[in-house]
Coordinates of C-alpha atoms in Angstrom, one line a residue:
M1 CA 33.8 -126.1 21.1
R2 CA 31.7 -127.7 23.8
R3 CA 34.7 -128.1 26.1
Q4 CA 35.8 -124.5 25.7
A5 CA 32.3 -123.3 26.5
L6 CA 32.2 -125.2 29.7
Q7 CA 35.6 -123.8 30.8
L8 CA 34.4 -120.3 30.1
L9 CA 31.2 -120.8 32.1
G10 CA 33.2 -122.2 35.1
R11 CA 35.5 -119.2 35.1
A12 CA 32.6 -116.8 35.0
L13 CA 31.0 -118.6 38.0
R14 CA 34.2 -118.4 40.0
T15 CA 34.7 -114.8 39.3
S16 CA 31.1 -113.8 40.3
A17 CA 31.0 -115.9 43.5
P18 CA 32.2 -114.2 46.8
S19 CA 35.4 -115.4 48.1
A20 CA 35.4 -116.8 51.7
P21 CA 37.5 -115.0 54.3
P22 CA 40.6 -116.8 55.5
L23 CA 40.1 -118.9 58.6
R24 CA 41.7 -117.8 61.8
R25 CA 43.5 -120.1 64.3
P26 CA 40.5 -120.7 66.7
Q27 CA 38.3 -121.4 63.7
L28 CA 40.9 -123.8 62.3
A29 CA 41.0 -125.5 65.7
A30 CA 37.2 -125.8 65.7
V31 CA 37.2 -127.3 62.3
G32 CA 40.0 -129.7 63.3
G33 CA 37.9 -130.6 66.3
W34 CA 34.9 -131.2 64.2
R35 CA 36.8 -133.3 61.8
S36 CA 38.2 -135.3 64.7
G37 CA 34.7 -136.5 65.4
G38 CA 33.8 -134.4 68.5
A39 CA 31.8 -131.3 68.9
P40 CA 33.4 -128.0 67.7
A41 CA 35.8 -126.7 70.2
G42 CA 34.6 -123.2 69.9
F43 CA 31.0 -124.1 70.8
F44 CA 29.8 -125.6 74.0
S45 CA 26.8 -127.8 74.5
T46 CA 24.4 -127.3 77.4
D47 CA 26.2 -129.8 79.5
A48 CA 29.5 -128.3 78.7
A49 CA 28.4 -124.8 79.7
A50 CA 27.1 -126.2 83.0
G51 CA 30.3 -127.9 83.6
A52 CA 32.3 -124.8 82.9
S53 CA 30.1 -122.8 85.3
A54 CA 30.6 -125.4 87.9
A55 CA 34.3 -125.3 87.4
A56 CA 34.3 -121.5 87.7
G57 CA 32.3 -121.7 90.9
A58 CA 34.6 -124.3 92.3
A59 CA 37.6 -122.0 91.5
Q60 CA 36.0 -119.0 93.2
G61 CA 35.0 -120.7 96.4
G62 CA 36.6 -124.1 96.6
S63 CA 40.0 -125.6 96.8
K64 CA 42.4 -126.6 94.0
S65 CA 41.3 -130.2 94.0
Q66 CA 37.7 -129.2 93.6
A67 CA 38.6 -126.9 90.7
A68 CA 40.5 -129.8 89.0
K69 CA 37.6 -132.1 89.4
A70 CA 35.3 -129.4 87.9
V71 CA 37.7 -129.2 84.9
S72 CA 37.6 -132.9 84.3
S73 CA 33.8 -132.9 84.6
A74 CA 33.5 -130.0 82.2
A75 CA 35.7 -131.8 79.7
A76 CA 33.8 -135.0 80.0
Q77 CA 30.5 -133.2 79.3
G78 CA 31.7 -132.1 76.0
G79 CA 33.9 -129.1 76.5
S80 CA 37.6 -128.9 75.9
K81 CA 40.0 -128.8 78.8
P82 CA 41.6 -125.5 77.8
A83 CA 38.2 -123.8 77.8
A84 CA 37.3 -125.3 81.1
A85 CA 40.7 -124.4 82.5
A86 CA 40.2 -120.9 81.2
A87 CA 36.9 -120.7 83.0
V88 CA 38.5 -122.0 86.1
A89 CA 41.4 -119.5 85.8
H90 CA 38.9 -116.7 85.4
G91 CA 36.9 -117.9 88.4
S92 CA 40.0 -118.3 90.5
G93 CA 41.1 -114.9 89.5
G94 CA 37.8 -113.6 90.4
G95 CA 37.9 -115.6 93.6
S96 CA 41.3 -114.2 94.4
E97 CA 40.0 -110.8 93.6
G98 CA 36.9 -111.4 95.7
G99 CA 39.1 -112.7 98.4
G100 CA 41.2 -109.6 98.2
Q101 CA 38.2 -107.5 98.4
D102 CA 36.9 -109.4 101.4
G103 CA 40.3 -109.1 103.1
K104 CA 40.4 -105.4 102.2
S105 CA 36.8 -104.9 103.7
E106 CA 37.8 -106.7 106.9
Q107 CA 40.9 -104.5 107.1
D108 CA 38.7 -101.4 106.6
K109 CA 36.4 -102.6 109.3
G110 CA 39.3 -103.0 111.7
R111 CA 40.5 -99.5 110.8
S112 CA 37.1 -98.0 111.3
V113 CA 36.8 -99.6 114.7
R114 CA 40.3 -98.5 115.8
G115 CA 40.2 -95.1 114.2
G116 CA 36.5 -94.2 114.9
P117 CA 35.3 -91.2 116.9
V118 CA 35.2 -93.2 120.2
S119 CA 38.0 -95.6 120.8
W120 CA 39.1 -97.2 124.1
L121 CA 41.9 -94.7 124.4
S122 CA 39.7 -91.7 123.8
F123 CA 37.1 -93.1 126.2
L124 CA 39.7 -93.5 128.9
L125 CA 41.0 -90.0 128.4
L126 CA 37.4 -88.7 128.6
L127 CA 36.9 -90.5 132.0
V128 CA 40.1 -89.1 133.4
T129 CA 39.3 -85.6 132.2
G130 CA 35.8 -85.7 133.6
G131 CA 37.0 -87.1 137.0
G132 CA 39.6 -84.3 137.2
I133 CA 37.0 -81.7 136.5
I134 CA 34.7 -83.1 139.2
V135 CA 37.5 -83.2 141.8
Y136 CA 38.5 -79.6 141.0
Y137 CA 34.9 -78.4 141.2
D138 CA 34.5 -80.0 144.7
K139 CA 37.7 -78.5 145.9
E140 CA 36.8 -75.1 144.6
K141 CA 33.3 -75.3 146.2
K142 CA 34.8 -76.3 149.6
R143 CA 37.3 -73.5 149.4
Q144 CA 34.6 -70.9 148.6
I145 CA 32.4 -72.2 151.5
E146 CA 35.4 -72.0 153.9
E147 CA 36.2 -68.4 152.8
L148 CA 32.5 -67.5 153.3
K149 CA 32.5 -68.9 156.8
N150 CA 35.7 -67.1 157.6
K151 CA 34.3 -63.8 156.4
T152 CA 31.1 -64.3 158.3
N153 CA 32.9 -65.1 161.5
S154 CA 35.3 -62.1 161.1
V155 CA 32.4 -59.6 160.7
K156 CA 31.2 -58.2 163.9
P157 CA 27.6 -57.2 164.3
A158 CA 27.3 -53.5 163.8
Q159 CA 25.1 -51.2 165.8
T160 CA 22.1 -49.8 164.1
V161 CA 22.8 -46.4 162.6
G162 CA 20.1 -43.7 162.1
T163 CA 16.4 -43.7 163.0
A164 CA 13.2 -44.4 161.3
A165 CA 11.8 -41.8 159.0
I166 CA 9.0 -40.8 161.5
G167 CA 8.5 -37.3 162.6
G168 CA 9.3 -33.9 161.2
P169 CA 8.5 -30.2 161.4
F170 CA 5.0 -29.1 162.0
S171 CA 3.1 -25.9 162.9
L172 CA -0.1 -26.1 165.0
L173 CA -2.1 -24.4 167.7
N174 CA -2.1 -25.6 171.3
H175 CA -5.2 -25.8 173.5
D176 CA -4.5 -22.2 174.6
G177 CA -4.6 -20.9 171.0
K178 CA -0.8 -20.3 170.8
P179 CA 1.3 -21.3 167.7
V180 CA 3.5 -24.3 168.4
T181 CA 6.2 -26.1 166.4
E182 CA 8.3 -29.2 167.0
K183 CA 11.1 -26.9 168.2
D184 CA 9.1 -26.1 171.3
F185 CA 9.6 -29.6 172.5
L186 CA 13.4 -29.8 172.1
G187 CA 15.3 -30.8 175.3
K188 CA 12.4 -32.8 176.6
W189 CA 11.2 -36.4 176.2
T190 CA 7.8 -36.3 174.5
L191 CA 5.0 -38.9 174.1
L192 CA 2.6 -38.2 171.2
Y193 CA -0.8 -39.6 170.6
F194 CA -3.2 -38.9 167.6
G195 CA -7.0 -39.0 168.2
F196 CA -10.1 -36.9 168.3
T197 CA -12.3 -35.5 171.0
H198 CA -15.5 -37.1 169.8
C199 CA -14.0 -40.6 170.1
P200 CA -16.4 -42.8 172.1
D201 CA -14.0 -45.2 173.9
I202 CA -10.6 -45.9 172.4
C203 CA -9.1 -42.4 172.7
P204 CA -10.3 -41.9 176.3
D205 CA -8.8 -45.3 177.2
E206 CA -5.5 -44.6 175.6
L207 CA -5.2 -41.2 177.2
Q208 CA -6.0 -42.6 180.6
K209 CA -3.3 -45.3 180.1
M210 CA -0.8 -42.6 179.0
S211 CA -1.6 -40.5 182.1
A212 CA -1.2 -43.4 184.5
A213 CA 2.1 -44.5 182.9
L214 CA 3.6 -41.0 183.1
N215 CA 2.7 -40.8 186.8
K216 CA 4.4 -44.0 187.5
I217 CA 7.5 -43.0 185.6
K218 CA 7.6 -39.7 187.5
E219 CA 7.3 -41.5 190.9
K220 CA 9.9 -44.2 190.1
E221 CA 12.5 -42.4 187.9
K222 CA 11.8 -38.8 188.6
L223 CA 11.5 -38.2 184.9
E224 CA 9.5 -35.5 183.3
I225 CA 7.9 -36.6 180.0
V226 CA 5.6 -34.2 178.1
P227 CA 2.4 -35.9 176.9
V228 CA 0.9 -34.4 173.7
F229 CA -2.5 -35.0 172.1
I230 CA -2.8 -34.1 168.3
S231 CA -6.3 -34.0 166.8
V232 CA -7.1 -35.8 163.5
D233 CA -10.5 -34.1 163.4
P234 CA -9.8 -30.5 162.6
E235 CA -13.4 -29.8 161.5
R236 CA -14.8 -30.3 165.0
D237 CA -11.8 -30.1 167.3
T238 CA -11.4 -26.4 167.8
V239 CA -9.0 -24.8 170.3
E240 CA -11.8 -24.6 172.9
Q241 CA -12.9 -28.1 172.3
V242 CA -9.4 -29.5 172.7
H243 CA -8.8 -27.4 175.8
D244 CA -11.7 -28.8 177.6
Y245 CA -10.9 -32.3 176.5
V246 CA -7.2 -32.6 177.5
K247 CA -7.9 -31.3 181.0
E248 CA -10.0 -34.3 181.8
F249 CA -7.0 -36.7 181.6
H250 CA -3.7 -35.0 182.8
E251 CA -2.7 -31.6 184.0
D252 CA 0.5 -31.7 181.8
L253 CA -1.3 -33.0 178.7
I254 CA -0.9 -30.6 175.7
G255 CA -3.6 -30.5 173.1
L256 CA -2.8 -29.5 169.5
T257 CA -5.0 -28.8 166.5
G258 CA -5.0 -26.8 163.3
T259 CA -6.4 -26.6 159.8
S260 CA -7.1 -29.6 157.7
E261 CA -3.9 -29.1 155.7
E262 CA -1.8 -28.7 158.8
I263 CA -3.2 -31.8 160.3
R264 CA -2.6 -33.7 157.0
K265 CA 1.0 -32.7 157.0
V266 CA 1.8 -33.7 160.6
A267 CA -0.1 -37.0 160.2
R268 CA 1.9 -37.8 157.0
A269 CA 5.2 -37.0 158.8
Y270 CA 4.4 -39.4 161.6
R271 CA 2.9 -42.1 159.3
V272 CA -0.5 -41.8 160.9
Y273 CA -3.6 -43.1 159.1
Y274 CA -7.0 -41.4 159.7
M275 CA -10.3 -41.2 157.7
K276 CA -13.9 -40.3 158.3
T277 CA -16.4 -43.2 158.7
E278 CA -20.2 -43.6 159.3
E279 CA -21.0 -40.0 158.4
E280 CA -24.6 -39.0 159.2
G281 CA -24.9 -35.3 159.1
S282 CA -22.6 -33.7 161.6
D283 CA -22.1 -36.9 163.6
Y284 CA -19.3 -39.1 162.3
L285 CA -16.4 -41.1 163.6
V286 CA -12.7 -41.0 162.6
D287 CA -10.9 -44.2 162.0
H288 CA -7.2 -43.7 162.9
S289 CA -4.0 -45.4 164.0
I290 CA -3.8 -46.2 167.7
V291 CA -0.2 -45.6 168.4
M292 CA 2.0 -43.6 170.9
Y293 CA 5.3 -42.2 169.7
L294 CA 8.2 -41.7 172.1
M295 CA 10.5 -38.8 170.9
N296 CA 13.9 -38.1 172.4
P297 CA 15.0 -34.5 173.4
K298 CA 16.0 -33.9 169.8
M299 CA 12.5 -34.7 168.7
E300 CA 13.8 -37.8 167.0
F301 CA 11.7 -40.9 166.9
V302 CA 12.8 -43.6 169.4
K303 CA 9.9 -46.2 169.6
F304 CA 6.2 -46.6 169.2
F305 CA 3.8 -48.3 171.6
G306 CA 0.5 -49.9 170.4
K307 CA -2.8 -50.7 172.0
N308 CA -1.4 -54.0 173.4
Y309 CA 0.6 -52.2 176.1
D310 CA -1.1 -51.5 179.4
E311 CA 0.0 -48.8 181.8
D312 CA 2.6 -50.9 183.5
T313 CA 4.3 -52.3 180.4
L314 CA 4.1 -48.8 178.8
A315 CA 5.9 -47.3 181.8
Q316 CA 8.5 -50.0 181.8
G317 CA 9.1 -49.7 178.0
I318 CA 9.5 -45.9 178.2
I319 CA 12.0 -46.2 181.2
K320 CA 14.0 -48.8 179.3
E321 CA 14.3 -46.7 176.2
I322 CA 15.4 -43.6 178.2
R323 CA 18.0 -45.6 180.1
E324 CA 19.5 -47.1 176.9
H325 CA 19.6 -43.6 175.3
K326 CA 21.5 -42.2 178.3
S327 CA 24.0 -45.0 178.3
S328 CA 24.8 -44.8 174.6

């Protein structure tokens, strides 16, 4: 009875206890290694791990002899040669892979240098193109300058056409009170002067110079030139005042006056400036242009003579203009 009870108890224990999973080959190898008296082959000690790491490093960066030495060292430190060899193989594969990557990166660098945006060939082409453009520009510039010189030399100086916009129609009264226009002076050379009878010194000096120059021209060239005095002071220069004034200078001098509007028009036509100054009651002066205008027989402007001319240079200037007009 006792024996049967013990057998039943043993069956019950075996039935209730969990069964262990079957061992795989690596585990069997580890158990075999353990039984052989060494450390388990599936587990590395600290020294073995260091040796395997050294073997892998030697495989990645060193030669085959260095890798073999690293394998032996790893095995001596407690690891198995297959595990160390596996680490070496992994390292060598990684090293070869790293070497391949390094070679590939060097190849990419070479390609980027050769195929970059600026290569030696493109730089040479750029220099040749730039030099060609500069040479072409210089030739074109020289050609244009030469053409401009040829055109300039081929153009002959043309004579001046037309006259200055000085002069025009007017309607005034002469010193005898008769109406006078510009048409009354056609067919004659005329010398005009603008002034006023109350002028203290400048107007008398200019009229005397005019009279002396006209007398010299008449003696030398036998030319008849009509001198004309036009007042710019219509308020005081009446017909009677102008009559008495012009007779003091030359027997042929014609005095002209008119209304304020008529004097303004003729002064504007001949570009004459005049203005009252220093007015004190009825006594005032008139600031005006000091110019004589030489008009041809068509009553067209020829030349003006300023205050800087004396009687001799005035006579010579008038004679010269008349001669050039006849020869043209």
